[in-house]
Amino acid sequence: MTETEILYLNPNYLIRHDETRSLLCARHENDGNYSKGFFSFIHPYYAELLALFNGGNTIEEVIARTHLGIKFGRKIIEFINKITENEKSYKVEWGDTQFLFPKNLLLRKSDDCIIDKNIISTDFSFKNLDFKTSKLNFPIYITYMINTVCYTDCIYCYADCRVRKKRQLPIKKVMELLDEIEESPILDFTIMGGEFLLDENWEMILSRLHQLNLFPVISTKIPISEDIIRRLKKVGVKKIQISLDSINPKVLSRLLKVDGEKYLLNMRRTLLLLKEYGIRVKINSVFTHYNCSIDELSKLLDFFSEFSVDSVTVIPAGISMYKSLEYMPSEEAINSITEYIEKVKDNYNYTLSMPYAIPKDSIEGTALQKDKYFTNRSLCTGNLWQAFIMPNGDVTFCEGTMSHPSFVLGNICDRPFREVWKTIMPQFLNQDYYNKSACGNCPDFESCHTEKGVCWKYIIQGYGGENVYYPDPRCPKALALKNRIY
């Protein structure tokens, strides 16, 4: 490695300053050799150094312009060498703190390299340092539920769509939110509904997101017209998610409350048009008590083979707090579908999958079994790394908490999103709040709620919204479920 060499930051990683520390994390769903799912706090000095590897500066120029270069001089070349096209992650000690750097972090510039200049913060100044607080000063995942207006009326809908409402958030406030994101780049912006394509400003919102290097895959149940497809293509949409649960008109009529024959005909036309215009398709299919047979599924999977489909995800219908649960598939049906998908998943010209289901033993197993699952649970990122924005501008933890008043941080019509996000919810870290449940006198309360956290979605679904102070259903001390969640 020579000091005149030009390197650039792998575009599969994002660097962002977070006031009291900087973040280094992996982007999602990208191809390439990188550490998928990587996330780490790093010292702002390291972030400043990495940000200067933009494909235009030599190593010598980078060193001369950074705090680390001033502090360590040419010794910093050893560090740069360790993180250039590295096959393994690399760890650095800074006092009593360790920083981890992922594989293939810096790449050598070539004629065909892709340099992403939009993912890097430019100001890494700080007044103090904090590498321990879990909650970010600005999230890296944001989901915006734009409306509750739908083309269909799905019997399994888990959103509170009892009142059909257009976007209540003024478009000016939506644009202000996106301006804040430009200042603090995020990994992912998800749009859900209702129906995004029924919003009058969908093109404006999508265009602005693309300017920010954010490309949400829009999900729809609408049979899309050719005019809409042309406009999607013009905005730059390369992939869209179509939700289709069956090709049986009677089943479609029952599940979606539409004219099944007409709906299927129009959805077929939509898929053909998307193929004609070169827009790739992801399929999402929900199976219920009414369409969970192997025969139903096999016909549906064969149907998708005719179109430009990249992937099909088959999902068992979950608990809705607002609908009758007669649609829920049985445990036996879920197991049967799971086995069938595993058996035939390599038979199609698209990727076929079924999301990881909650293991029954994690809910109804022995205390030892539950303890194993609960100890190894994933981190709950709600109100730590991710935010959920309701159609009226309320900011809450995640789609599982939605409009539940206990989880609303505030409203972005009243204050900027950044200020709302920083709202503290002290009751959830106060053990007295849980005195009516096993959490109230549990010696593990603090570590449980401040480290990996609990799943509020599972608690609300399993015990009802009035019992949010109950233990996570996976906890060995949890009560038996009121509602099945697996």
mmCIF file of N, CA and C in Angstrom, residues 15-17 48 51-52 117 119-125 183 185:
data_model
loop_
_atom_site.group_PDB
_atom_site.id
_atom_site.type_symbol
_atom_site.label_atom_id
_atom_site.label_comp_id
_atom_site.label_asym_id
_atom_site.label_seq_id
_atom_site.Cartn_x
_atom_site.Cartn_y
_atom_site.Cartn_z
ATOM 1 N N ILE A 15 -22.013 5.277 7.163
ATOM 2 C CA ILE A 15 -21.431 5.969 8.306
ATOM 3 C C ILE A 15 -22.314 7.165 8.623
ATOM 4 N N ARG A 16 -22.646 7.312 9.886
ATOM 5 C CA ARG A 16 -23.461 8.452 10.287
ATOM 6 C C ARG A 16 -23.061 8.919 11.674
ATOM 7 N N HIS A 17 -22.969 10.212 11.845
ATOM 8 C CA HIS A 17 -22.684 10.752 13.164
ATOM 9 C C HIS A 17 -23.956 10.723 14.000
ATOM 10 N N GLU A 48 -14.706 10.149 10.827
ATOM 11 C CA GLU A 48 -14.167 11.249 10.019
ATOM 12 C C GLU A 48 -13.139 10.722 9.014
ATOM 13 N N ALA A 51 -14.919 8.678 6.272
ATOM 14 C CA ALA A 51 -15.728 9.522 5.399
ATOM 15 C C ALA A 51 -14.904 10.175 4.299
ATOM 16 N N LEU A 52 -13.624 10.362 4.541
ATOM 17 C CA LEU A 52 -12.768 11.003 3.544
ATOM 18 C C LEU A 52 -12.324 10.047 2.435
ATOM 19 N N LYS A 117 -21.583 8.465 -2.823
ATOM 20 C CA LYS A 117 -21.197 9.651 -2.066
ATOM 21 C C LYS A 117 -22.329 10.194 -1.200
ATOM 22 N N ILE A 119 -23.931 8.524 1.299
ATOM 23 C CA ILE A 119 -24.188 7.821 2.557
ATOM 24 C C ILE A 119 -23.366 8.375 3.717
ATOM 25 N N ILE A 120 -22.601 9.432 3.482
ATOM 26 C CA ILE A 120 -21.629 9.835 4.491
ATOM 27 C C ILE A 120 -21.963 11.180 5.114
ATOM 28 N N SER A 121 -21.964 11.241 6.457
ATOM 29 C CA SER A 121 -22.080 12.506 7.168
ATOM 30 C C SER A 121 -20.798 13.306 6.961
ATOM 31 N N THR A 122 -20.874 14.613 7.130
ATOM 32 C CA THR A 122 -19.677 15.446 6.943
ATOM 33 C C THR A 122 -19.208 16.108 8.234
ATOM 34 N N ASP A 123 -20.107 16.243 9.197
ATOM 35 C CA ASP A 123 -19.740 16.898 10.464
ATOM 36 C C ASP A 123 -19.690 15.859 11.569
ATOM 37 N N PHE A 124 -18.493 15.618 12.123
ATOM 38 C CA PHE A 124 -18.337 14.612 13.170
ATOM 39 C C PHE A 124 -17.914 15.250 14.497
ATOM 40 N N SER A 125 -18.303 16.507 14.694
ATOM 41 C CA SER A 125 -17.942 17.205 15.926
ATOM 42 C C SER A 125 -18.738 16.655 17.110
ATOM 43 N N GLU A 183 -30.201 15.198 6.937
ATOM 44 C CA GLU A 183 -29.171 15.607 7.888
ATOM 45 C C GLU A 183 -28.600 14.418 8.645
ATOM 46 N N PRO A 185 -28.595 10.558 7.860
ATOM 47 C CA PRO A 185 -28.960 9.445 6.979
ATOM 48 C C PRO A 185 -29.354 8.187 7.750
#
